[in-house]
PDB file of C-alpha atoms in Angstrom:
ATOM      1  CA  MET A1138      93.983   1.048  72.531  1.00  0.00           C
ATOM      2  CA  GLU A1139      92.485   3.786  70.386  1.00  0.00           C
ATOM      3  CA  LYS A1140      88.905   4.714  71.242  1.00  0.00           C
ATOM      4  CA  SER A1141      86.198   3.336  68.974  1.00  0.00           C
ATOM      5  CA  LYS A1142      84.042   5.787  67.055  1.00  0.00           C
ATOM      6  CA  VAL A1143      80.311   5.781  67.780  1.00  0.00           C
ATOM      7  CA  TYR A1144      78.278   8.120  65.601  1.00  0.00           C
ATOM      8  CA  PHE A1145      75.122   9.649  67.042  1.00  0.00           C
ATOM      9  CA  THR A1146      72.132  11.688  65.973  1.00  0.00           C
ATOM     10  CA  LYS A1147      69.114  12.728  68.003  1.00  0.00           C
ATOM     11  CA  LYS A1148      67.009  12.708  64.858  1.00  0.00           C
ATOM     12  CA  ILE A1149      65.108   9.484  64.222  1.00  0.00           C
ATOM     13  CA  THR A1150      64.066   9.787  60.590  1.00  0.00           C
ATOM     14  CA  GLU A1151      64.576   7.913  57.335  1.00  0.00           C
ATOM     15  CA  LYS A1152      67.140  10.505  56.233  1.00  0.00           C
ATOM     16  CA  SER A1153      69.078  10.499  59.512  1.00  0.00           C
ATOM     17  CA  LEU A1154      69.255   6.709  59.430  1.00  0.00           C
ATOM     18  CA  ILE A1155      70.896   6.806  56.023  1.00  0.00           C
ATOM     19  CA  LYS A1156      73.137   9.669  57.121  1.00  0.00           C
ATOM     20  CA  ILE A1157      74.426   7.782  60.162  1.00  0.00           C
ATOM     21  CA  TYR A1158      75.079   4.713  58.037  1.00  0.00           C
ATOM     22  CA  ASP A1159      77.014   6.800  55.517  1.00  0.00           C
ATOM     23  CA  ALA A1160      79.038   8.365  58.347  1.00  0.00           C
ATOM     24  CA  LEU A1161      80.687   5.006  58.970  1.00  0.00           C
ATOM     25  CA  GLY A1162      82.335   5.130  55.548  1.00  0.00           C
ATOM     26  CA  VAL A1163      82.008   1.358  55.193  1.00  0.00           C
ATOM     27  CA  LYS A1164      80.567  -0.489  52.199  1.00  0.00           C
ATOM     28  CA  LEU A1165      78.823  -3.780  52.875  1.00  0.00           C
ATOM     29  CA  ASN A1166      79.727  -6.098  50.024  1.00  0.00           C
ATOM     30  CA  GLY A1167      77.951  -8.974  48.328  1.00  0.00           C
ATOM     31  CA  LYS A1168      74.546 -10.114  49.497  1.00  0.00           C
ATOM     32  CA  VAL A1169      73.568  -8.026  52.518  1.00  0.00           C
ATOM     33  CA  GLY A1170      71.431  -9.353  55.359  1.00  0.00           C
ATOM     34  CA  VAL A1171      69.753  -6.736  57.547  1.00  0.00           C
ATOM     35  CA  LYS A1172      69.138  -8.354  60.925  1.00  0.00           C
ATOM     36  CA  ILE A1173      66.070  -6.984  62.679  1.00  0.00           C
ATOM     37  CA  SER A1174      63.521  -8.217  65.173  1.00  0.00           C
ATOM     38  CA  THR A1175      60.136  -8.669  63.523  1.00  0.00           C
ATOM     39  CA  GLY A1176      58.396  -8.278  66.917  1.00  0.00           C
ATOM     40  CA  GLU A1177      55.939 -10.546  68.697  1.00  0.00           C
ATOM     41  CA  PRO A1178      52.275  -9.949  67.764  1.00  0.00           C
ATOM     42  CA  GLY A1179      50.624  -7.795  70.400  1.00  0.00           C
ATOM     43  CA  GLY A1180      53.773  -5.767  70.838  1.00  0.00           C
ATOM     44  CA  HIS A1181      54.134  -2.436  69.064  1.00  0.00           C
ATOM     45  CA  ASN A1182      57.572  -1.069  69.890  1.00  0.00           C
ATOM     46  CA  PHE A1183      59.519  -2.867  67.137  1.00  0.00           C
ATOM     47  CA  LEU A1184      61.250  -0.773  64.479  1.00  0.00           C
ATOM     48  CA  ASN A1185      58.862   0.954  62.105  1.00  0.00           C
ATOM     49  CA  PRO A1186      59.196  -0.624  58.639  1.00  0.00           C
ATOM     50  CA  GLN A1187      58.775   2.763  56.962  1.00  0.00           C
ATOM     51  CA  LEU A1188      61.638   4.179  59.040  1.00  0.00           C
ATOM     52  CA  ILE A1189      64.096   1.513  57.918  1.00  0.00           C
ATOM     53  CA  LYS A1190      62.840   1.002  54.345  1.00  0.00           C
ATOM     54  CA  PRO A1191      65.042   3.608  52.561  1.00  0.00           C
ATOM     55  CA  LEU A1192      68.242   2.301  54.156  1.00  0.00           C
ATOM     56  CA  VAL A1193      67.379  -1.350  53.552  1.00  0.00           C
ATOM     57  CA  ASN A1194      66.571  -0.573  49.927  1.00  0.00           C
ATOM     58  CA  LYS A1195      69.767   1.483  49.531  1.00  0.00           C
ATOM     59  CA  LEU A1196      71.721  -1.626  50.530  1.00  0.00           C
ATOM     60  CA  ASP A1197      69.564  -3.890  48.362  1.00  0.00           C
ATOM     61  CA  GLY A1198      69.257  -5.757  51.640  1.00  0.00           C
ATOM     62  CA  THR A1199      67.213  -8.738  52.753  1.00  0.00           C
ATOM     63  CA  LEU A1200      65.573  -8.600  56.176  1.00  0.00           C
ATOM     64  CA  ILE A1201      66.762 -11.654  58.093  1.00  0.00           C
ATOM     65  CA  GLU A1202      65.346 -13.308  61.204  1.00  0.00           C
ATOM     66  CA  CYS A1203      65.130 -16.688  62.930  1.00  0.00           C
ATOM     67  CA  CYS A1204      62.375 -18.440  64.852  1.00  0.00           C
ATOM     68  CA  THR A1205      61.979 -18.003  68.594  1.00  0.00           C
ATOM     69  CA  ALA A1206      62.605 -20.449  71.423  1.00  0.00           C
ATOM     70  CA  TYR A1207      59.409 -19.755  73.354  1.00  0.00           C
ATOM     71  CA  GLY A1208      55.732 -20.276  72.677  1.00  0.00           C
ATOM     72  CA  GLY A1209      54.251 -17.558  70.538  1.00  0.00           C
ATOM     73  CA  ARG A1210      53.529 -16.705  66.947  1.00  0.00           C
ATOM     74  CA  ARG A1211      57.127 -16.636  65.794  1.00  0.00           C
ATOM     75  CA  GLN A1212      58.233 -20.116  66.832  1.00  0.00           C
ATOM     76  CA  ASP A1213      56.615 -21.839  63.842  1.00  0.00           C
ATOM     77  CA  PRO A1214      57.780 -20.479  60.459  1.00  0.00           C
ATOM     78  CA  LYS A1215      54.239 -20.381  59.037  1.00  0.00           C
ATOM     79  CA  ASP A1216      53.038 -18.160  61.882  1.00  0.00           C
ATOM     80  CA  HIS A1217      56.253 -16.164  61.758  1.00  0.00           C
ATOM     81  CA  TRP A1218      55.664 -15.362  58.085  1.00  0.00           C
ATOM     82  CA  LYS A1219      52.190 -14.098  58.963  1.00  0.00           C
ATOM     83  CA  THR A1220      53.724 -11.853  61.628  1.00  0.00           C
ATOM     84  CA  ILE A1221      56.300 -10.490  59.191  1.00  0.00           C
ATOM     85  CA  GLU A1222      53.488  -9.576  56.817  1.00  0.00           C
ATOM     86  CA  GLU A1223      51.166  -8.156  59.484  1.00  0.00           C
ATOM     87  CA  HIS A1224      53.935  -5.978  60.926  1.00  0.00           C
ATOM     88  CA  GLY A1225      54.666  -4.478  57.514  1.00  0.00           C
ATOM     89  CA  PHE A1226      58.139  -5.861  56.842  1.00  0.00           C
ATOM     90  CA  LYS A1227      57.238  -8.065  53.879  1.00  0.00           C
ATOM     91  CA  ALA A1228      55.992  -4.988  52.016  1.00  0.00           C
ATOM     92  CA  ILE A1229      59.289  -3.072  52.215  1.00  0.00           C
ATOM     93  CA  ALA A1230      61.984  -5.620  51.288  1.00  0.00           C
ATOM     94  CA  PRO A1231      62.737  -9.299  50.701  1.00  0.00           C
ATOM     95  CA  CYS A1232      62.547 -11.251  53.967  1.00  0.00           C
ATOM     96  CA  ASP A1233      64.189 -14.497  55.059  1.00  0.00           C
ATOM     97  CA  ILE A1234      63.520 -16.706  58.084  1.00  0.00           C
ATOM     98  CA  MET A1235      66.996 -18.191  58.069  1.00  0.00           C
ATOM     99  CA  ASP A1236      66.174 -21.372  60.014  1.00  0.00           C
ATOM    100  CA  GLU A1237      62.931 -22.119  58.155  1.00  0.00           C
ATOM    101  CA  PHE A1238      64.438 -25.144  56.418  1.00  0.00           C
ATOM    102  CA  GLY A1239      67.410 -26.028  58.593  1.00  0.00           C
ATOM    103  CA  GLU A1240      70.355 -24.968  60.695  1.00  0.00           C
ATOM    104  CA  PHE A1241      74.079 -25.563  61.018  1.00  0.00           C
ATOM    105  CA  ASP A1242      76.787 -25.229  63.633  1.00  0.00           C
ATOM    106  CA  ILE A1243      79.508 -22.613  63.605  1.00  0.00           C
ATOM    107  CA  PRO A1244      82.466 -23.094  65.969  1.00  0.00           C
ATOM    108  CA  ILE A1245      83.241 -20.794  68.880  1.00  0.00           C
ATOM    109  CA  THR A1246      86.889 -20.661  69.850  1.00  0.00           C
ATOM    110  CA  ASP A1247      87.591 -20.256  73.564  1.00  0.00           C
ATOM    111  CA  GLY A1248      83.983 -19.623  74.555  1.00  0.00           C
ATOM    112  CA  LYS A1249      83.235 -19.424  78.257  1.00  0.00           C
ATOM    113  CA  HIS A1250      80.319 -21.855  77.956  1.00  0.00           C
ATOM    114  CA  LEU A1251      79.591 -22.573  74.302  1.00  0.00           C
ATOM    115  CA  LYS A1252      81.722 -24.530  71.877  1.00  0.00           C
ATOM    116  CA  LYS A1253      79.362 -23.889  68.990  1.00  0.00           C
ATOM    117  CA  ASP A1254      76.607 -21.549  67.886  1.00  0.00           C
ATOM    118  CA  ILE A1255      73.634 -23.032  66.054  1.00  0.00           C
ATOM    119  CA  VAL A1256      72.385 -20.677  63.368  1.00  0.00           C
ATOM    120  CA  GLY A1257      69.873 -20.597  60.546  1.00  0.00           C
ATOM    121  CA  GLU A1258      70.975 -22.484  57.441  1.00  0.00           C
ATOM    122  CA  HIS A1259      70.450 -19.447  55.231  1.00  0.00           C
ATOM    123  CA  LEU A1260      73.176 -17.501  57.023  1.00  0.00           C
ATOM    124  CA  LYS A1261      75.444 -19.172  54.458  1.00  0.00           C
ATOM    125  CA  ASN A1262      73.770 -17.052  51.771  1.00  0.00           C
ATOM    126  CA  TYR A1263      74.945 -13.697  53.133  1.00  0.00           C
ATOM    127  CA  ASP A1264      78.310 -12.018  52.644  1.00  0.00           C
ATOM    128  CA  SER A1265      77.770  -9.122  55.041  1.00  0.00           C
ATOM    129  CA  ILE A1266      75.314  -8.004  57.714  1.00  0.00           C
ATOM    130  CA  LEU A1267      73.849  -4.762  58.969  1.00  0.00           C
ATOM    131  CA  MET A1268      72.904  -5.463  62.587  1.00  0.00           C
ATOM    132  CA  LEU A1269      69.957  -3.073  62.773  1.00  0.00           C
ATOM    133  CA  SER A1270      68.849  -3.217  66.392  1.00  0.00           C
ATOM    134  CA  HIS A1271      66.132  -1.632  68.464  1.00  0.00           C
ATOM    135  CA  PHE A1272      67.814  -0.681  71.739  1.00  0.00           C
ATOM    136  CA  LYS A1273      65.431  -1.167  74.694  1.00  0.00           C
ATOM    137  CA  GLY A1274      65.078  -3.185  77.870  1.00  0.00           C
ATOM    138  CA  HIS A1275      64.803  -6.945  78.036  1.00  0.00           C
ATOM    139  CA  GLN A1276      63.202  -9.229  80.598  1.00  0.00           C
ATOM    140  CA  MET A1277      66.108 -11.670  80.690  1.00  0.00           C
ATOM    141  CA  GLY A1278      69.121  -9.854  79.264  1.00  0.00           C
ATOM    142  CA  GLY A1279      68.475  -6.471  80.876  1.00  0.00           C
ATOM    143  CA  PHE A1280      68.745  -4.684  77.558  1.00  0.00           C
ATOM    144  CA  GLY A1281      68.727  -5.671  73.936  1.00  0.00           C
ATOM    145  CA  GLY A1282      71.043  -4.016  71.459  1.00  0.00           C
ATOM    146  CA  ALA A1283      73.655  -5.060  68.922  1.00  0.00           C
ATOM    147  CA  LEU A1284      75.080  -7.952  70.951  1.00  0.00           C
ATOM    148  CA  LYS A1285      71.709  -9.526  71.688  1.00  0.00           C
ATOM    149  CA  ASN A1286      70.578  -9.081  68.082  1.00  0.00           C
ATOM    150  CA  MET A1287      73.755 -10.812  66.909  1.00  0.00           C
ATOM    151  CA  SER A1288      73.627 -13.666  69.413  1.00  0.00           C
ATOM    152  CA  ILE A1289      70.028 -14.623  70.186  1.00  0.00           C
ATOM    153  CA  GLY A1290      68.845 -13.028  66.940  1.00  0.00           C
ATOM    154  CA  ILE A1291      71.105 -14.912  64.521  1.00  0.00           C
ATOM    155  CA  ALA A1292      70.694 -18.199  66.418  1.00  0.00           C
ATOM    156  CA  SER A1293      68.141 -20.705  65.168  1.00  0.00           C
ATOM    157  CA  HIS A1294      65.342 -21.995  67.391  1.00  0.00           C
ATOM    158  CA  ASN A1295      67.726 -24.635  68.778  1.00  0.00           C
ATOM    159  CA  GLY A1296      70.555 -22.122  68.883  1.00  0.00           C
ATOM    160  CA  LYS A1297      68.521 -19.873  71.122  1.00  0.00           C
ATOM    161  CA  ILE A1298      67.905 -22.757  73.530  1.00  0.00           C
ATOM    162  CA  ASN A1299      71.623 -23.526  73.448  1.00  0.00           C
ATOM    163  CA  ILE A1300      72.438 -19.942  74.457  1.00  0.00           C
ATOM    164  CA  HIS A1301      69.720 -19.628  77.094  1.00  0.00           C
ATOM    165  CA  SER A1302      70.853 -22.882  78.729  1.00  0.00           C
ATOM    166  CA  ALA A1303      74.542 -21.909  78.536  1.00  0.00           C
ATOM    167  CA  GLY A1304      75.185 -24.938  76.337  1.00  0.00           C
ATOM    168  CA  LYS A1305      73.571 -27.466  78.660  1.00  0.00           C
ATOM    169  CA  THR A1306      70.627 -28.628  76.523  1.00  0.00           C
ATOM    170  CA  LEU A1307      68.701 -28.311  73.279  1.00  0.00           C
ATOM    171  CA  ASN A1308      65.467 -29.416  74.940  1.00  0.00           C
ATOM    172  CA  GLN A1309      63.093 -26.473  75.183  1.00  0.00           C
ATOM    173  CA  GLU A1310      61.226 -27.606  78.317  1.00  0.00           C
ATOM    174  CA  GLU A1311      64.438 -28.583  80.082  1.00  0.00           C
ATOM    175  CA  CYS A1312      65.981 -25.232  79.235  1.00  0.00           C
ATOM    176  CA  TRP A1313      63.177 -23.090  80.663  1.00  0.00           C
ATOM    177  CA  SER A1314      62.760 -25.251  83.767  1.00  0.00           C
ATOM    178  CA  ASN A1315      66.459 -25.277  84.648  1.00  0.00           C
ATOM    179  CA  LEU A1316      67.972 -21.974  83.619  1.00  0.00           C
ATOM    180  CA  PRO A1317      71.661 -21.318  84.334  1.00  0.00           C
ATOM    181  CA  SER A1318      72.954 -18.438  86.445  1.00  0.00           C
ATOM    182  CA  GLN A1319      72.325 -14.987  85.010  1.00  0.00           C
ATOM    183  CA  ASP A1320      75.981 -14.312  84.317  1.00  0.00           C
ATOM    184  CA  ASP A1321      76.382 -17.674  82.566  1.00  0.00           C
ATOM    185  CA  PHE A1322      73.522 -16.735  80.238  1.00  0.00           C
ATOM    186  CA  LEU A1323      74.974 -13.287  79.527  1.00  0.00           C
ATOM    187  CA  GLU A1324      78.400 -14.792  78.891  1.00  0.00           C
ATOM    188  CA  SER A1325      76.831 -17.325  76.518  1.00  0.00           C
ATOM    189  CA  MET A1326      75.353 -14.473  74.486  1.00  0.00           C
ATOM    190  CA  ALA A1327      78.841 -13.002  74.156  1.00  0.00           C
ATOM    191  CA  ASP A1328      80.176 -16.448  73.182  1.00  0.00           C
ATOM    192  CA  ALA A1329      77.592 -16.644  70.395  1.00  0.00           C
ATOM    193  CA  CYS A1330      78.573 -13.173  69.170  1.00  0.00           C
ATOM    194  CA  LYS A1331      82.161 -14.375  68.933  1.00  0.00           C
ATOM    195  CA  GLY A1332      81.050 -17.260  66.747  1.00  0.00           C
ATOM    196  CA  VAL A1333      79.049 -15.033  64.388  1.00  0.00           C
ATOM    197  CA  ILE A1334      81.852 -12.489  64.020  1.00  0.00           C
ATOM    198  CA  GLU A1335      84.418 -15.208  63.351  1.00  0.00           C
ATOM    199  CA  TYR A1336      82.127 -16.776  60.752  1.00  0.00           C
ATOM    200  CA  ILE A1337      81.029 -13.642  58.862  1.00  0.00           C
ATOM    201  CA  GLY A1338      84.217 -11.640  59.482  1.00  0.00           C
ATOM    202  CA  LYS A1339      84.501  -8.535  61.653  1.00  0.00           C
ATOM    203  CA  ASN A1340      84.931  -6.300  58.592  1.00  0.00           C
ATOM    204  CA  ASN A1341      81.668  -7.571  57.105  1.00  0.00           C
ATOM    205  CA  ILE A1342      79.345  -6.488  59.944  1.00  0.00           C
ATOM    206  CA  ILE A1343      78.283  -2.994  60.961  1.00  0.00           C
ATOM    207  CA  TYR A1344      75.966  -1.964  63.777  1.00  0.00           C
ATOM    208  CA  ILE A1345      73.161   0.551  64.109  1.00  0.00           C
ATOM    209  CA  ASN A1346      71.134   0.876  67.322  1.00  0.00           C
ATOM    210  CA  ILE A1347      67.907   2.863  67.266  1.00  0.00           C
ATOM    211  CA  ALA A1348      67.133   3.971  70.819  1.00  0.00           C
ATOM    212  CA  ASN A1349      63.432   4.750  70.651  1.00  0.00           C
ATOM    213  CA  ASN A1350      60.279   3.340  72.242  1.00  0.00           C
ATOM    214  CA  LEU A1351      62.424   2.644  75.301  1.00  0.00           C
ATOM    215  CA  SER A1352      60.258   0.106  77.075  1.00  0.00           C
ATOM    216  CA  VAL A1353      61.779  -2.037  79.806  1.00  0.00           C
ATOM    217  CA  ASP A1354      60.501  -4.991  77.769  1.00  0.00           C
ATOM    218  CA  CYS A1355      61.779  -6.549  74.568  1.00  0.00           C
ATOM    219  CA  ASP A1356      60.025  -6.637  71.208  1.00  0.00           C
ATOM    220  CA  CYS A1357      59.633 -10.367  71.869  1.00  0.00           C
ATOM    221  CA  ASP A1358      57.063  -9.470  74.552  1.00  0.00           C
ATOM    222  CA  SER A1359      53.455  -9.608  73.319  1.00  0.00           C
ATOM    223  CA  ASN A1360      52.352  -7.191  76.039  1.00  0.00           C
ATOM    224  CA  PRO A1361      55.256  -4.844  76.701  1.00  0.00           C
ATOM    225  CA  ASP A1362      55.303  -2.120  79.316  1.00  0.00           C
ATOM    226  CA  GLU A1363      54.842   1.342  77.850  1.00  0.00           C
ATOM    227  CA  PRO A1364      58.046   3.432  77.587  1.00  0.00           C
ATOM    228  CA  LYS A1365      58.601   5.724  80.563  1.00  0.00           C
ATOM    229  CA  MET A1366      61.375   7.823  79.017  1.00  0.00           C
ATOM    230  CA  ALA A1367      61.702   9.763  75.782  1.00  0.00           C
ATOM    231  CA  ASP A1368      63.538   8.559  72.687  1.00  0.00           C
ATOM    232  CA  ILE A1369      67.300   9.146  72.651  1.00  0.00           C
ATOM    233  CA  GLY A1370      68.399   8.822  69.017  1.00  0.00           C
ATOM    234  CA  ILE A1371      70.366   6.635  66.612  1.00  0.00           C
ATOM    235  CA  PHE A1372      73.873   5.238  67.144  1.00  0.00           C
ATOM    236  CA  SER A1373      76.183   3.575  64.595  1.00  0.00           C
ATOM    237  CA  SER A1374      79.581   1.925  64.823  1.00  0.00           C
ATOM    238  CA  ILE A1375      81.768  -0.841  63.458  1.00  0.00           C
ATOM    239  CA  ASP A1376      82.279  -1.889  67.104  1.00  0.00           C
ATOM    240  CA  PRO A1377      79.472  -3.888  68.801  1.00  0.00           C
ATOM    241  CA  VAL A1378      80.946  -3.482  72.279  1.00  0.00           C
ATOM    242  CA  ALA A1379      81.304   0.283  72.014  1.00  0.00           C
ATOM    243  CA  ILE A1380      77.840   0.873  70.550  1.00  0.00           C
ATOM    244  CA  ASP A1381      76.028  -1.117  73.243  1.00  0.00           C
ATOM    245  CA  LYS A1382      78.063   0.504  76.004  1.00  0.00           C
ATOM    246  CA  ALA A1383      77.330   3.932  74.521  1.00  0.00           C
ATOM    247  CA  CYS A1384      73.588   3.223  74.513  1.00  0.00           C
ATOM    248  CA  TYR A1385      73.696   1.883  78.069  1.00  0.00           C
ATOM    249  CA  GLU A1386      75.528   4.977  79.272  1.00  0.00           C
ATOM    250  CA  ALA A1387      73.245   7.294  77.289  1.00  0.00           C
ATOM    251  CA  VAL A1388      70.320   5.960  79.318  1.00  0.00           C
ATOM    252  CA  LYS A1389      72.297   6.292  82.561  1.00  0.00           C
ATOM    253  CA  ASN A1390      73.349   9.867  81.761  1.00  0.00           C
ATOM    254  CA  SER A1391      69.964  11.028  80.484  1.00  0.00           C
ATOM    255  CA  ASN A1392      68.170  13.898  82.198  1.00  0.00           C
ATOM    256  CA  ASP A1393      64.858  12.095  81.723  1.00  0.00           C
ATOM    257  CA  SER A1394      63.358  11.131  85.094  1.00  0.00           C
ATOM    258  CA  GLY A1395      61.720   8.108  83.479  1.00  0.00           C
ATOM    259  CA  LYS A1396      65.133   6.533  82.971  1.00  0.00           C
ATOM    260  CA  LYS A1397      64.986   4.948  86.441  1.00  0.00           C
ATOM    261  CA  TYR A1398      62.700   2.188  85.201  1.00  0.00           C
ATOM    262  CA  LEU A1399      64.987   1.167  82.374  1.00  0.00           C
ATOM    263  CA  ILE A1400      68.078   1.485  84.565  1.00  0.00           C
ATOM    264  CA  GLU A1401      66.480  -0.787  87.162  1.00  0.00           C
ATOM    265  CA  ARG A1402      65.726  -3.352  84.460  1.00  0.00           C
ATOM    266  CA  MET A1403      69.247  -3.213  83.041  1.00  0.00           C
ATOM    267  CA  ASP A1404      71.134  -3.268  86.319  1.00  0.00           C
ATOM    268  CA  SER A1405      68.919  -5.832  88.060  1.00  0.00           C
ATOM    269  CA  ARG A1406      69.860  -8.245  85.239  1.00  0.00           C
ATOM    270  CA  HIS A1407      73.560  -7.209  85.229  1.00  0.00           C
ATOM    271  CA  ALA A1408      73.095  -6.344  81.537  1.00  0.00           C
ATOM    272  CA  ILE A1409      76.482  -4.689  81.135  1.00  0.00           C
ATOM    273  CA  HIS A1410      78.148  -8.060  81.742  1.00  0.00           C
ATOM    274  CA  THR A1411      77.372  -9.127  78.171  1.00  0.00           C
ATOM    275  CA  VAL A1412      79.329  -6.091  76.993  1.00  0.00           C
ATOM    276  CA  GLU A1413      82.154  -6.842  79.428  1.00  0.00           C
ATOM    277  CA  THR A1414      82.408 -10.436  78.237  1.00  0.00           C
ATOM    278  CA  ALA A1415      82.345  -9.409  74.574  1.00  0.00           C
ATOM    279  CA  PHE A1416      85.261  -7.105  75.394  1.00  0.00           C
ATOM    280  CA  GLU A1417      87.091 -10.038  77.034  1.00  0.00           C
ATOM    281  CA  HIS A1418      86.539 -11.921  73.779  1.00  0.00           C
ATOM    282  CA  LYS A1419      88.221  -9.014  71.943  1.00  0.00           C
ATOM    283  CA  LEU A1420      85.067  -8.257  69.947  1.00  0.00           C
ATOM    284  CA  GLY A1421      85.408  -4.532  70.530  1.00  0.00           C
ATOM    285  CA  ASN A1422      86.509  -1.707  72.766  1.00  0.00           C
ATOM    286  CA  MET A1423      84.967  -0.427  76.004  1.00  0.00           C
ATOM    287  CA  GLU A1424      86.458   3.020  75.340  1.00  0.00           C
ATOM    288  CA  TYR A1425      84.646   5.082  72.739  1.00  0.00           C
ATOM    289  CA  GLU A1426      84.100   8.621  71.507  1.00  0.00           C
ATOM    290  CA  ILE A1427      80.718   9.956  70.466  1.00  0.00           C
ATOM    291  CA  ILE A1428      80.696  11.800  67.144  1.00  0.00           C
ATOM    292  CA  ASN A1429      77.566  13.883  66.673  1.00  0.00           C
ATOM    293  CA  ILE A1430      76.398  14.131  63.081  1.00  0.00           C
ATOM    294  CA  ASP A1431      73.446  16.517  63.579  1.00  0.00           C
TER     295      ASP A1431
END
């Protein structure tokens, strides 16, 4: 199999973000959803709205999100809208909480645990998606990048519970009190990615990971640990497996002594297994080449 191309720049600016998108040579057609994390109030590591604004506007994109599956200010749509405004996203582009008014099931063929993914009803309104992800650590998944943004991120409130429970329940309390094995959860995230790609179409999704503010904690954390290592840069690809593996290995191969904290978080949660399972699902390639665009 030919290696996937992953474009990279150390520069994290509005111009470099557009440049690394253009490097892909892919046009997103129709109505474009730009999937981000709006960040839990109290947290501060989420993507800077002013950083992403020029690219989102270039695509005439709509920022898309779904409600969370845990207590907080993004579980209820009314509170989530307040968060979107407070964090500056409403001011830069149209925004859409896709499961605000409903959800629907999309099938997953040959999933390891899930037969369906439950997603926000408004996903039907989008023809293509830019998966614009903040790469960083994650308390449960080890790291969050393109695959997490596509699985947990696109899933509705109930869809998130479905993934976290490896398809066992849609009851929130039952899910959190009886979590599946770690690998079953990671495999369920990959299952959900398979469903999204099959629904939207692999040629209608591109991936950009911004590896900055590299906390061990996710943007869903209201009190995240401060980053211990320096920013790495921006990655882009049409391959979600390759881009997440490239980011994972960029942390591992960094000369920054602070990387040990993020590596411990990633490896203690077996984070790479989501990437491995997505590869098993033929969602992308584990072999990649880095193309520097600086």
